[in-house]
Amino acid sequence: IAESLKVNTSLTYLDLRGNKIGENGANAIAESLKVNTSLTSLYLRYNNIGDNGANAIAKSLKVNTSLTILKLENNNIGENGANAIAESLKVNTSLTYLDLYSNEIGNYGAIAIAESLKVNTSLTDLNLRGNHIGASHLKPIEEIIRRNASLRDSAFQAARKRDLQLLELLDQGVSLYSQGSTNNTFLHLATSYGNIALVRALLERSKNPAFKKLLNDKNQTALDLAKEGGHHEIATLLDEDEDSN
């Protein structure tokens, strides 16, 4: 599976929960994530990857620019694994949802994650329940996540108003890969409104093919919306941009 991910350019969702892949399997998946540009959702819960596996995944997050959802529940990840993940969050700008439920992160692991979130503004959903973390350590993390979510919500409001303030909020760290309540991205919204200037600006910010392949709740890409809405110039732009990658 890991080897195939290195060359696959179409798979966006992979669920490997409960397969006992262990740290060796996690290492293999992590290596593929360093070069894969299509996968946006990865579920690795109940795989006993431990700190070593978490460390490998964390290293891949420093270079991967397509993954937006990562689920690592029940994987025996301790403080060392949490520290590695925290370091990756300082540089990763695509991940918006991280689930670390029921691991062994503890207070010190939580402190490391809190420090990383002082510079990370793209993560808007983080589950740390069941990790033996005291309330005093969880509170600052929850406050930062709320701040990030507020920035994301403001960005979606700007997108719906066809307001170029969206670009300013992206400059502040809101993830380009953020998805709203119906899983529409900023590119979906700009396309549906026929805002070609904003579409161009968004495409210039991401040369990763995964950005254009993100699906909303109706399994539509931005290109699908352009064709559906009769926005021919935008459809041509998205087609040309796709061909150039």
JSON list of C-alpha atoms in Angstrom, two decimals:
[
{"chain": "A", "resi": 1, "resn": "ILE", "atom": "CA", "xyz": [0.00, 0.00, 0.00]},
{"chain": "A", "resi": 2, "resn": "ALA", "atom": "CA", "xyz": [2.75, 2.43, 0.97]},
{"chain": "A", "resi": 3, "resn": "GLU", "atom": "CA", "xyz": [4.68, 1.83, -2.24]},
{"chain": "A", "resi": 4, "resn": "SER", "atom": "CA", "xyz": [1.57, 2.39, -4.34]},
{"chain": "A", "resi": 5, "resn": "LEU", "atom": "CA", "xyz": [0.90, 5.70, -2.57]},
{"chain": "A", "resi": 6, "resn": "LYS", "atom": "CA", "xyz": [4.23, 6.99, -3.83]},
{"chain": "A", "resi": 7, "resn": "VAL", "atom": "CA", "xyz": [2.96, 6.95, -7.41]},
{"chain": "A", "resi": 8, "resn": "ASN", "atom": "CA", "xyz": [-0.82, 7.16, -7.02]},
{"chain": "A", "resi": 9, "resn": "THR", "atom": "CA", "xyz": [-2.29, 10.54, -7.95]},
{"chain": "A", "resi": 10, "resn": "SER", "atom": "CA", "xyz": [-6.02, 9.94, -7.52]},
{"chain": "A", "resi": 11, "resn": "LEU", "atom": "CA", "xyz": [-6.67, 8.39, -4.08]},
{"chain": "A", "resi": 12, "resn": "THR", "atom": "CA", "xyz": [-7.85, 11.01, -1.59]},
{"chain": "A", "resi": 13, "resn": "TYR", "atom": "CA", "xyz": [-9.14, 8.87, 1.33]},
{"chain": "A", "resi": 14, "resn": "LEU", "atom": "CA", "xyz": [-7.46, 5.89, 3.03]},
{"chain": "A", "resi": 15, "resn": "ASP", "atom": "CA", "xyz": [-8.84, 4.03, 6.06]},
{"chain": "A", "resi": 16, "resn": "LEU", "atom": "CA", "xyz": [-6.48, 1.48, 7.64]},
{"chain": "A", "resi": 17, "resn": "ARG", "atom": "CA", "xyz": [-8.05, 1.36, 11.10]},
{"chain": "A", "resi": 18, "resn": "GLY", "atom": "CA", "xyz": [-7.56, -1.77, 13.20]},
{"chain": "A", "resi": 19, "resn": "ASN", "atom": "CA", "xyz": [-4.99, -3.45, 10.96]},
{"chain": "A", "resi": 20, "resn": "LYS", "atom": "CA", "xyz": [-2.12, -3.80, 13.44]},
{"chain": "A", "resi": 21, "resn": "ILE", "atom": "CA", "xyz": [0.33, -2.17, 11.06]},
{"chain": "A", "resi": 22, "resn": "GLY", "atom": "CA", "xyz": [2.57, -1.25, 14.00]},
{"chain": "A", "resi": 23, "resn": "GLU", "atom": "CA", "xyz": [5.54, 1.09, 13.82]},
{"chain": "A", "resi": 24, "resn": "ASN", "atom": "CA", "xyz": [6.98, -0.61, 10.73]},
{"chain": "A", "resi": 25, "resn": "GLY", "atom": "CA", "xyz": [3.77, -0.09, 8.80]},
{"chain": "A", "resi": 26, "resn": "ALA", "atom": "CA", "xyz": [3.59, 3.50, 10.03]},
{"chain": "A", "resi": 27, "resn": "ASN", "atom": "CA", "xyz": [7.17, 4.08, 8.87]},
{"chain": "A", "resi": 28, "resn": "ALA", "atom": "CA", "xyz": [6.28, 2.81, 5.40]},
{"chain": "A", "resi": 29, "resn": "ILE", "atom": "CA", "xyz": [3.15, 4.96, 5.18]},
{"chain": "A", "resi": 30, "resn": "ALA", "atom": "CA", "xyz": [5.12, 7.97, 6.41]},
{"chain": "A", "resi": 31, "resn": "GLU", "atom": "CA", "xyz": [7.71, 7.58, 3.66]},
{"chain": "A", "resi": 32, "resn": "SER", "atom": "CA", "xyz": [4.96, 7.56, 1.05]},
{"chain": "A", "resi": 33, "resn": "LEU", "atom": "CA", "xyz": [3.38, 10.69, 2.52]},
{"chain": "A", "resi": 34, "resn": "LYS", "atom": "CA", "xyz": [6.58, 12.58, 1.81]},
{"chain": "A", "resi": 35, "resn": "VAL", "atom": "CA", "xyz": [5.95, 12.30, -1.93]},
{"chain": "A", "resi": 36, "resn": "ASN", "atom": "CA", "xyz": [2.20, 11.68, -2.24]},
{"chain": "A", "resi": 37, "resn": "THR", "atom": "CA", "xyz": [0.21, 14.75, -3.34]},
{"chain": "A", "resi": 38, "resn": "SER", "atom": "CA", "xyz": [-3.35, 13.42, -3.56]},
{"chain": "A", "resi": 39, "resn": "LEU", "atom": "CA", "xyz": [-4.24, 11.88, -0.18]},
{"chain": "A", "resi": 40, "resn": "THR", "atom": "CA", "xyz": [-6.24, 14.28, 1.99]},
{"chain": "A", "resi": 41, "resn": "SER", "atom": "CA", "xyz": [-7.69, 11.96, 4.67]},
{"chain": "A", "resi": 42, "resn": "LEU", "atom": "CA", "xyz": [-5.80, 9.20, 6.51]},
{"chain": "A", "resi": 43, "resn": "TYR", "atom": "CA", "xyz": [-7.28, 6.99, 9.25]},
{"chain": "A", "resi": 44, "resn": "LEU", "atom": "CA", "xyz": [-4.75, 4.96, 11.26]},
{"chain": "A", "resi": 45, "resn": "ARG", "atom": "CA", "xyz": [-6.65, 4.39, 14.51]},
{"chain": "A", "resi": 46, "resn": "TYR", "atom": "CA", "xyz": [-6.11, 1.15, 16.49]},
{"chain": "A", "resi": 47, "resn": "ASN", "atom": "CA", "xyz": [-2.80, 0.23, 14.86]},
{"chain": "A", "resi": 48, "resn": "ASN", "atom": "CA", "xyz": [-0.37, 0.31, 17.79]},
{"chain": "A", "resi": 49, "resn": "ILE", "atom": "CA", "xyz": [2.12, 2.52, 15.98]},
{"chain": "A", "resi": 50, "resn": "GLY", "atom": "CA", "xyz": [3.61, 3.81, 19.26]},
{"chain": "A", "resi": 51, "resn": "ASP", "atom": "CA", "xyz": [6.06, 6.68, 19.62]},
{"chain": "A", "resi": 52, "resn": "ASN", "atom": "CA", "xyz": [8.32, 5.48, 16.82]},
{"chain": "A", "resi": 53, "resn": "GLY", "atom": "CA", "xyz": [5.47, 5.29, 14.35]},
{"chain": "A", "resi": 54, "resn": "ALA", "atom": "CA", "xyz": [4.17, 8.68, 15.47]},
{"chain": "A", "resi": 55, "resn": "ASN", "atom": "CA", "xyz": [7.65, 10.14, 15.02]},
{"chain": "A", "resi": 56, "resn": "ALA", "atom": "CA", "xyz": [7.78, 8.84, 11.44]},
{"chain": "A", "resi": 57, "resn": "ILE", "atom": "CA", "xyz": [4.34, 10.25, 10.63]},
{"chain": "A", "resi": 58, "resn": "ALA", "atom": "CA", "xyz": [5.35, 13.56, 12.20]},
{"chain": "A", "resi": 59, "resn": "LYS", "atom": "CA", "xyz": [8.43, 13.84, 9.98]},
{"chain": "A", "resi": 60, "resn": "SER", "atom": "CA", "xyz": [6.27, 13.32, 6.91]},
{"chain": "A", "resi": 61, "resn": "LEU", "atom": "CA", "xyz": [3.90, 16.08, 8.03]},
{"chain": "A", "resi": 62, "resn": "LYS", "atom": "CA", "xyz": [6.77, 18.55, 7.79]},
{"chain": "A", "resi": 63, "resn": "VAL", "atom": "CA", "xyz": [6.88, 18.12, 4.01]},
{"chain": "A", "resi": 64, "resn": "ASN", "atom": "CA", "xyz": [3.41, 16.82, 3.08]},
{"chain": "A", "resi": 65, "resn": "THR", "atom": "CA", "xyz": [1.10, 19.55, 1.77]},
{"chain": "A", "resi": 66, "resn": "SER", "atom": "CA", "xyz": [-2.09, 17.64, 0.95]},
{"chain": "A", "resi": 67, "resn": "LEU", "atom": "CA", "xyz": [-3.20, 15.82, 4.11]},
{"chain": "A", "resi": 68, "resn": "THR", "atom": "CA", "xyz": [-5.99, 17.70, 5.90]},
{"chain": "A", "resi": 69, "resn": "ILE", "atom": "CA", "xyz": [-7.43, 14.99, 8.18]},
{"chain": "A", "resi": 70, "resn": "LEU", "atom": "CA", "xyz": [-5.34, 12.61, 10.29]},
{"chain": "A", "resi": 71, "resn": "LYS", "atom": "CA", "xyz": [-6.81, 10.16, 12.80]},
{"chain": "A", "resi": 72, "resn": "LEU", "atom": "CA", "xyz": [-4.38, 8.47, 15.20]},
{"chain": "A", "resi": 73, "resn": "GLU", "atom": "CA", "xyz": [-6.67, 7.31, 18.01]},
{"chain": "A", "resi": 74, "resn": "ASN", "atom": "CA", "xyz": [-5.70, 4.40, 20.29]},
{"chain": "A", "resi": 75, "resn": "ASN", "atom": "CA", "xyz": [-2.14, 4.00, 19.06]},
{"chain": "A", "resi": 76, "resn": "ASN", "atom": "CA", "xyz": [-0.12, 3.96, 22.30]},
{"chain": "A", "resi": 77, "resn": "ILE", "atom": "CA", "xyz": [1.42, 7.31, 21.46]},
{"chain": "A", "resi": 78, "resn": "GLY", "atom": "CA", "xyz": [3.21, 8.77, 24.45]},
{"chain": "A", "resi": 79, "resn": "GLU", "atom": "CA", "xyz": [5.03, 11.98, 25.32]},
{"chain": "A", "resi": 80, "resn": "ASN", "atom": "CA", "xyz": [7.85, 11.41, 22.82]},
{"chain": "A", "resi": 81, "resn": "GLY", "atom": "CA", "xyz": [5.43, 10.85, 19.97]},
{"chain": "A", "resi": 82, "resn": "ALA", "atom": "CA", "xyz": [3.47, 13.93, 21.00]},
{"chain": "A", "resi": 83, "resn": "ASN", "atom": "CA", "xyz": [6.65, 16.01, 21.01]},
{"chain": "A", "resi": 84, "resn": "ALA", "atom": "CA", "xyz": [7.42, 14.90, 17.45]},
{"chain": "A", "resi": 85, "resn": "ILE", "atom": "CA", "xyz": [3.89, 15.71, 16.29]},
{"chain": "A", "resi": 86, "resn": "ALA", "atom": "CA", "xyz": [4.13, 19.09, 18.00]},
{"chain": "A", "resi": 87, "resn": "GLU", "atom": "CA", "xyz": [7.31, 19.92, 16.10]},
{"chain": "A", "resi": 88, "resn": "SER", "atom": "CA", "xyz": [5.64, 19.04, 12.80]},
{"chain": "A", "resi": 89, "resn": "LEU", "atom": "CA", "xyz": [2.67, 21.28, 13.59]},
{"chain": "A", "resi": 90, "resn": "LYS", "atom": "CA", "xyz": [5.02, 24.26, 13.75]},
{"chain": "A", "resi": 91, "resn": "VAL", "atom": "CA", "xyz": [5.63, 24.00, 10.01]},
{"chain": "A", "resi": 92, "resn": "ASN", "atom": "CA", "xyz": [2.64, 22.10, 8.59]},
{"chain": "A", "resi": 93, "resn": "THR", "atom": "CA", "xyz": [0.01, 24.35, 7.01]},
{"chain": "A", "resi": 94, "resn": "SER", "atom": "CA", "xyz": [-2.46, 21.89, 5.46]},
{"chain": "A", "resi": 95, "resn": "LEU", "atom": "CA", "xyz": [-3.65, 19.77, 8.41]},
{"chain": "A", "resi": 96, "resn": "THR", "atom": "CA", "xyz": [-6.96, 21.04, 9.78]},
{"chain": "A", "resi": 97, "resn": "TYR", "atom": "CA", "xyz": [-8.18, 18.02, 11.81]},
{"chain": "A", "resi": 98, "resn": "LEU", "atom": "CA", "xyz": [-6.04, 15.86, 14.12]},
{"chain": "A", "resi": 99, "resn": "ASP", "atom": "CA", "xyz": [-7.49, 13.13, 16.33]},
{"chain": "A", "resi": 100, "resn": "LEU", "atom": "CA", "xyz": [-5.23, 11.78, 19.10]},
{"chain": "A", "resi": 101, "resn": "TYR", "atom": "CA", "xyz": [-7.99, 10.35, 21.28]},
{"chain": "A", "resi": 102, "resn": "SER", "atom": "CA", "xyz": [-7.06, 7.71, 23.87]},
{"chain": "A", "resi": 103, "resn": "ASN", "atom": "CA", "xyz": [-3.28, 7.70, 23.70]},
{"chain": "A", "resi": 104, "resn": "GLU", "atom": "CA", "xyz": [-0.72, 8.31, 26.46]},
{"chain": "A", "resi": 105, "resn": "ILE", "atom": "CA", "xyz": [0.29, 11.88, 25.70]},
{"chain": "A", "resi": 106, "resn": "GLY", "atom": "CA", "xyz": [0.06, 13.21, 29.26]},
{"chain": "A", "resi": 107, "resn": "ASN", "atom": "CA", "xyz": [0.63, 16.74, 30.52]},
{"chain": "A", "resi": 108, "resn": "TYR", "atom": "CA", "xyz": [4.13, 17.20, 29.09]},
{"chain": "A", "resi": 109, "resn": "GLY", "atom": "CA", "xyz": [3.02, 16.08, 25.64]},
{"chain": "A", "resi": 110, "resn": "ALA", "atom": "CA", "xyz": [0.13, 18.53, 25.90]},
{"chain": "A", "resi": 111, "resn": "ILE", "atom": "CA", "xyz": [2.53, 21.34, 26.80]},
{"chain": "A", "resi": 112, "resn": "ALA", "atom": "CA", "xyz": [4.55, 20.63, 23.64]},
{"chain": "A", "resi": 113, "resn": "ILE", "atom": "CA", "xyz": [1.41, 20.67, 21.49]},
{"chain": "A", "resi": 114, "resn": "ALA", "atom": "CA", "xyz": [0.28, 23.92, 23.11]},
{"chain": "A", "resi": 115, "resn": "GLU", "atom": "CA", "xyz": [3.63, 25.53, 22.24]},
{"chain": "A", "resi": 116, "resn": "SER", "atom": "CA", "xyz": [3.33, 24.43, 18.61]},
{"chain": "A", "resi": 117, "resn": "LEU", "atom": "CA", "xyz": [-0.16, 25.88, 18.33]},
{"chain": "A", "resi": 118, "resn": "LYS", "atom": "CA", "xyz": [1.19, 29.31, 19.18]},
{"chain": "A", "resi": 119, "resn": "VAL", "atom": "CA", "xyz": [2.54, 29.42, 15.62]},
{"chain": "A", "resi": 120, "resn": "ASN", "atom": "CA", "xyz": [0.12, 27.03, 13.88]},
{"chain": "A", "resi": 121, "resn": "THR", "atom": "CA", "xyz": [-3.06, 28.73, 12.67]},
{"chain": "A", "resi": 122, "resn": "SER", "atom": "CA", "xyz": [-4.37, 26.07, 10.29]},
{"chain": "A", "resi": 123, "resn": "LEU", "atom": "CA", "xyz": [-5.40, 23.34, 12.77]},
{"chain": "A", "resi": 124, "resn": "THR", "atom": "CA", "xyz": [-9.04, 23.95, 13.71]},
{"chain": "A", "resi": 125, "resn": "ASP", "atom": "CA", "xyz": [-10.08, 20.58, 15.19]},
{"chain": "A", "resi": 126, "resn": "LEU", "atom": "CA", "xyz": [-8.00, 18.67, 17.73]},
{"chain": "A", "resi": 127, "resn": "ASN", "atom": "CA", "xyz": [-9.16, 15.75, 19.88]},
{"chain": "A", "resi": 128, "resn": "LEU", "atom": "CA", "xyz": [-6.98, 15.06, 22.93]},
{"chain": "A", "resi": 129, "resn": "ARG", "atom": "CA", "xyz": [-9.53, 13.31, 25.12]},
{"chain": "A", "resi": 130, "resn": "GLY", "atom": "CA", "xyz": [-8.45, 10.20, 26.99]},
{"chain": "A", "resi": 131, "resn": "ASN", "atom": "CA", "xyz": [-4.80, 11.21, 27.25]},
{"chain": "A", "resi": 132, "resn": "HIS", "atom": "CA", "xyz": [-4.40, 11.79, 31.00]},
{"chain": "A", "resi": 133, "resn": "ILE", "atom": "CA", "xyz": [-4.11, 15.54, 30.49]},
{"chain": "A", "resi": 134, "resn": "GLY", "atom": "CA", "xyz": [-5.05, 17.89, 33.32]},
{"chain": "A", "resi": 135, "resn": "ALA", "atom": "CA", "xyz": [-7.67, 20.57, 32.75]},
{"chain": "A", "resi": 136, "resn": "SER", "atom": "CA", "xyz": [-5.12, 23.35, 33.26]},
{"chain": "A", "resi": 137, "resn": "HIS", "atom": "CA", "xyz": [-3.08, 22.03, 30.33]},
{"chain": "A", "resi": 138, "resn": "LEU", "atom": "CA", "xyz": [-6.08, 21.47, 28.08]},
{"chain": "A", "resi": 139, "resn": "LYS", "atom": "CA", "xyz": [-7.53, 24.95, 28.52]},
{"chain": "A", "resi": 140, "resn": "PRO", "atom": "CA", "xyz": [-4.84, 26.92, 26.60]},
{"chain": "A", "resi": 141, "resn": "ILE", "atom": "CA", "xyz": [-4.98, 24.37, 23.78]},
{"chain": "A", "resi": 142, "resn": "GLU", "atom": "CA", "xyz": [-8.75, 24.69, 23.53]},
{"chain": "A", "resi": 143, "resn": "GLU", "atom": "CA", "xyz": [-8.46, 28.48, 23.46]},
{"chain": "A", "resi": 144, "resn": "ILE", "atom": "CA", "xyz": [-5.98, 28.41, 20.59]},
{"chain": "A", "resi": 145, "resn": "ILE", "atom": "CA", "xyz": [-8.10, 25.94, 18.61]},
{"chain": "A", "resi": 146, "resn": "ARG", "atom": "CA", "xyz": [-11.09, 28.25, 19.08]},
{"chain": "A", "resi": 147, "resn": "ARG", "atom": "CA", "xyz": [-8.97, 31.13, 17.79]},
{"chain": "A", "resi": 148, "resn": "ASN", "atom": "CA", "xyz": [-7.97, 29.16, 14.72]},
{"chain": "A", "resi": 149, "resn": "ALA", "atom": "CA", "xyz": [-11.58, 28.11, 14.11]},
{"chain": "A", "resi": 150, "resn": "SER", "atom": "CA", "xyz": [-12.68, 31.74, 14.40]},
{"chain": "A", "resi": 151, "resn": "LEU", "atom": "CA", "xyz": [-10.12, 32.80, 11.79]},
{"chain": "A", "resi": 152, "resn": "ARG", "atom": "CA", "xyz": [-11.31, 29.99, 9.51]},
{"chain": "A", "resi": 153, "resn": "ASP", "atom": "CA", "xyz": [-14.96, 31.03, 9.95]},
{"chain": "A", "resi": 154, "resn": "SER", "atom": "CA", "xyz": [-14.07, 34.64, 9.15]},
{"chain": "A", "resi": 155, "resn": "ALA", "atom": "CA", "xyz": [-12.32, 33.44, 6.01]},
{"chain": "A", "resi": 156, "resn": "PHE", "atom": "CA", "xyz": [-15.41, 31.53, 4.88]},
{"chain": "A", "resi": 157, "resn": "GLN", "atom": "CA", "xyz": [-17.56, 34.59, 5.55]},
{"chain": "A", "resi": 158, "resn": "ALA", "atom": "CA", "xyz": [-15.22, 36.64, 3.38]},
{"chain": "A", "resi": 159, "resn": "ALA", "atom": "CA", "xyz": [-15.37, 34.00, 0.65]},
{"chain": "A", "resi": 160, "resn": "ARG", "atom": "CA", "xyz": [-19.17, 34.03, 0.67]},
{"chain": "A", "resi": 161, "resn": "LYS", "atom": "CA", "xyz": [-19.14, 37.84, 0.42]},
{"chain": "A", "resi": 162, "resn": "ARG", "atom": "CA", "xyz": [-16.69, 37.60, -2.50]},
{"chain": "A", "resi": 163, "resn": "ASP", "atom": "CA", "xyz": [-14.39, 39.67, -0.30]},
{"chain": "A", "resi": 164, "resn": "LEU", "atom": "CA", "xyz": [-10.66, 39.65, -1.05]},
{"chain": "A", "resi": 165, "resn": "GLN", "atom": "CA", "xyz": [-10.10, 39.91, 2.71]},
{"chain": "A", "resi": 166, "resn": "LEU", "atom": "CA", "xyz": [-10.03, 36.13, 2.40]},
{"chain": "A", "resi": 167, "resn": "LEU", "atom": "CA", "xyz": [-6.51, 36.42, 1.00]},
{"chain": "A", "resi": 168, "resn": "GLU", "atom": "CA", "xyz": [-5.42, 38.45, 4.02]},
{"chain": "A", "resi": 169, "resn": "LEU", "atom": "CA", "xyz": [-6.76, 35.76, 6.35]},
{"chain": "A", "resi": 170, "resn": "LEU", "atom": "CA", "xyz": [-4.92, 33.10, 4.37]},
{"chain": "A", "resi": 171, "resn": "ASP", "atom": "CA", "xyz": [-1.78, 35.18, 4.87]},
{"chain": "A", "resi": 172, "resn": "GLN", "atom": "CA", "xyz": [-2.48, 35.03, 8.61]},
{"chain": "A", "resi": 173, "resn": "GLY", "atom": "CA", "xyz": [-2.31, 31.25, 8.45]},
{"chain": "A", "resi": 174, "resn": "VAL", "atom": "CA", "xyz": [-5.81, 29.98, 7.69]},
{"chain": "A", "resi": 175, "resn": "SER", "atom": "CA", "xyz": [-5.34, 26.74, 5.78]},
{"chain": "A", "resi": 176, "resn": "LEU", "atom": "CA", "xyz": [-5.99, 26.94, 2.06]},
{"chain": "A", "resi": 177, "resn": "TYR", "atom": "CA", "xyz": [-7.40, 23.41, 2.41]},
{"chain": "A", "resi": 178, "resn": "SER", "atom": "CA", "xyz": [-10.06, 24.35, 4.97]},
{"chain": "A", "resi": 179, "resn": "GLN", "atom": "CA", "xyz": [-13.53, 22.95, 4.28]},
{"chain": "A", "resi": 180, "resn": "GLY", "atom": "CA", "xyz": [-16.81, 24.41, 5.52]},
{"chain": "A", "resi": 181, "resn": "SER", "atom": "CA", "xyz": [-19.95, 22.78, 6.88]},
{"chain": "A", "resi": 182, "resn": "THR", "atom": "CA", "xyz": [-20.79, 21.22, 3.50]},
{"chain": "A", "resi": 183, "resn": "ASN", "atom": "CA", "xyz": [-17.12, 20.53, 2.78]},
{"chain": "A", "resi": 184, "resn": "ASN", "atom": "CA", "xyz": [-16.90, 23.32, 0.24]},
{"chain": "A", "resi": 185, "resn": "THR", "atom": "CA", "xyz": [-13.41, 24.82, 0.05]},
{"chain": "A", "resi": 186, "resn": "PHE", "atom": "CA", "xyz": [-12.59, 28.44, -0.71]},
{"chain": "A", "resi": 187, "resn": "LEU", "atom": "CA", "xyz": [-12.00, 27.33, -4.30]},
{"chain": "A", "resi": 188, "resn": "HIS", "atom": "CA", "xyz": [-15.47, 25.76, -4.44]},
{"chain": "A", "resi": 189, "resn": "LEU", "atom": "CA", "xyz": [-17.06, 29.00, -3.23]},
{"chain": "A", "resi": 190, "resn": "ALA", "atom": "CA", "xyz": [-15.07, 31.30, -5.50]},
{"chain": "A", "resi": 191, "resn": "THR", "atom": "CA", "xyz": [-15.94, 29.06, -8.44]},
{"chain": "A", "resi": 192, "resn": "SER", "atom": "CA", "xyz": [-19.65, 28.82, -7.64]},
{"chain": "A", "resi": 193, "resn": "TYR", "atom": "CA", "xyz": [-19.83, 32.64, -7.46]},
{"chain": "A", "resi": 194, "resn": "GLY", "atom": "CA", "xyz": [-17.99, 32.98, -10.75]},
{"chain": "A", "resi": 195, "resn": "ASN", "atom": "CA", "xyz": [-15.21, 35.01, -9.11]},
{"chain": "A", "resi": 196, "resn": "ILE", "atom": "CA", "xyz": [-12.39, 34.33, -11.53]},
{"chain": "A", "resi": 197, "resn": "ALA", "atom": "CA", "xyz": [-10.01, 36.82, -9.88]},
{"chain": "A", "resi": 198, "resn": "LEU", "atom": "CA", "xyz": [-10.28, 34.97, -6.58]},
{"chain": "A", "resi": 199, "resn": "VAL", "atom": "CA", "xyz": [-9.99, 31.59, -8.31]},
{"chain": "A", "resi": 200, "resn": "ARG", "atom": "CA", "xyz": [-6.74, 32.74, -9.93]},
{"chain": "A", "resi": 201, "resn": "ALA", "atom": "CA", "xyz": [-5.40, 34.02, -6.61]},
{"chain": "A", "resi": 202, "resn": "LEU", "atom": "CA", "xyz": [-6.22, 30.75, -4.83]},
{"chain": "A", "resi": 203, "resn": "LEU", "atom": "CA", "xyz": [-4.64, 28.62, -7.55]},
{"chain": "A", "resi": 204, "resn": "GLU", "atom": "CA", "xyz": [-1.48, 30.72, -7.39]},
{"chain": "A", "resi": 205, "resn": "ARG", "atom": "CA", "xyz": [-1.21, 29.90, -3.69]},
{"chain": "A", "resi": 206, "resn": "SER", "atom": "CA", "xyz": [-1.23, 26.13, -4.19]},
{"chain": "A", "resi": 207, "resn": "LYS", "atom": "CA", "xyz": [0.44, 24.17, -6.96]},
{"chain": "A", "resi": 208, "resn": "ASN", "atom": "CA", "xyz": [-0.56, 20.92, -5.25]},
{"chain": "A", "resi": 209, "resn": "PRO", "atom": "CA", "xyz": [-3.04, 18.97, -7.43]},
{"chain": "A", "resi": 210, "resn": "ALA", "atom": "CA", "xyz": [-4.82, 17.76, -4.27]},
{"chain": "A", "resi": 211, "resn": "PHE", "atom": "CA", "xyz": [-6.17, 21.27, -3.72]},
{"chain": "A", "resi": 212, "resn": "LYS", "atom": "CA", "xyz": [-8.33, 21.10, -6.84]},
{"chain": "A", "resi": 213, "resn": "LYS", "atom": "CA", "xyz": [-9.43, 17.52, -6.14]},
{"chain": "A", "resi": 214, "resn": "LEU", "atom": "CA", "xyz": [-11.03, 18.18, -2.75]},
{"chain": "A", "resi": 215, "resn": "LEU", "atom": "CA", "xyz": [-14.68, 17.14, -2.76]},
{"chain": "A", "resi": 216, "resn": "ASN", "atom": "CA", "xyz": [-17.70, 18.73, -1.12]},
{"chain": "A", "resi": 217, "resn": "ASP", "atom": "CA", "xyz": [-20.61, 16.79, 0.37]},
{"chain": "A", "resi": 218, "resn": "LYS", "atom": "CA", "xyz": [-22.00, 16.20, -3.11]},
{"chain": "A", "resi": 219, "resn": "ASN", "atom": "CA", "xyz": [-18.70, 14.70, -4.27]},
{"chain": "A", "resi": 220, "resn": "GLN", "atom": "CA", "xyz": [-18.05, 17.69, -6.51]},
{"chain": "A", "resi": 221, "resn": "THR", "atom": "CA", "xyz": [-14.73, 19.32, -7.26]},
{"chain": "A", "resi": 222, "resn": "ALA", "atom": "CA", "xyz": [-14.44, 23.02, -8.05]},
{"chain": "A", "resi": 223, "resn": "LEU", "atom": "CA", "xyz": [-14.24, 22.10, -11.73]},
{"chain": "A", "resi": 224, "resn": "ASP", "atom": "CA", "xyz": [-17.55, 20.25, -11.44]},
{"chain": "A", "resi": 225, "resn": "LEU", "atom": "CA", "xyz": [-19.15, 23.39, -10.01]},
{"chain": "A", "resi": 226, "resn": "ALA", "atom": "CA", "xyz": [-17.68, 25.55, -12.76]},
{"chain": "A", "resi": 227, "resn": "LYS", "atom": "CA", "xyz": [-19.20, 23.32, -15.43]},
{"chain": "A", "resi": 228, "resn": "GLU", "atom": "CA", "xyz": [-22.51, 23.06, -13.58]},
{"chain": "A", "resi": 229, "resn": "GLY", "atom": "CA", "xyz": [-22.76, 26.82, -13.15]},
{"chain": "A", "resi": 230, "resn": "GLY", "atom": "CA", "xyz": [-21.78, 27.66, -16.69]},
{"chain": "A", "resi": 231, "resn": "HIS", "atom": "CA", "xyz": [-18.61, 29.45, -15.59]},
{"chain": "A", "resi": 232, "resn": "HIS", "atom": "CA", "xyz": [-16.77, 28.49, -18.75]},
{"chain": "A", "resi": 233, "resn": "GLU", "atom": "CA", "xyz": [-13.76, 30.77, -18.27]},
{"chain": "A", "resi": 234, "resn": "ILE", "atom": "CA", "xyz": [-13.14, 29.36, -14.80]},
{"chain": "A", "resi": 235, "resn": "ALA", "atom": "CA", "xyz": [-13.64, 25.81, -16.05]},
{"chain": "A", "resi": 236, "resn": "THR", "atom": "CA", "xyz": [-11.06, 26.43, -18.74]},
{"chain": "A", "resi": 237, "resn": "LEU", "atom": "CA", "xyz": [-8.68, 27.90, -16.17]},
{"chain": "A", "resi": 238, "resn": "LEU", "atom": "CA", "xyz": [-9.08, 24.89, -13.87]},
{"chain": "A", "resi": 239, "resn": "ASP", "atom": "CA", "xyz": [-8.60, 22.51, -16.81]},
{"chain": "A", "resi": 240, "resn": "GLU", "atom": "CA", "xyz": [-5.48, 24.34, -17.95]},
{"chain": "A", "resi": 241, "resn": "ASP", "atom": "CA", "xyz": [-4.12, 24.43, -14.42]},
{"chain": "A", "resi": 242, "resn": "GLU", "atom": "CA", "xyz": [-4.78, 20.69, -14.09]},
{"chain": "A", "resi": 243, "resn": "ASP", "atom": "CA", "xyz": [-2.98, 19.96, -17.34]},
{"chain": "A", "resi": 244, "resn": "SER", "atom": "CA", "xyz": [0.05, 21.94, -16.26]},
{"chain": "A", "resi": 245, "resn": "ASN", "atom": "CA", "xyz": [0.59, 19.80, -13.15]}
]
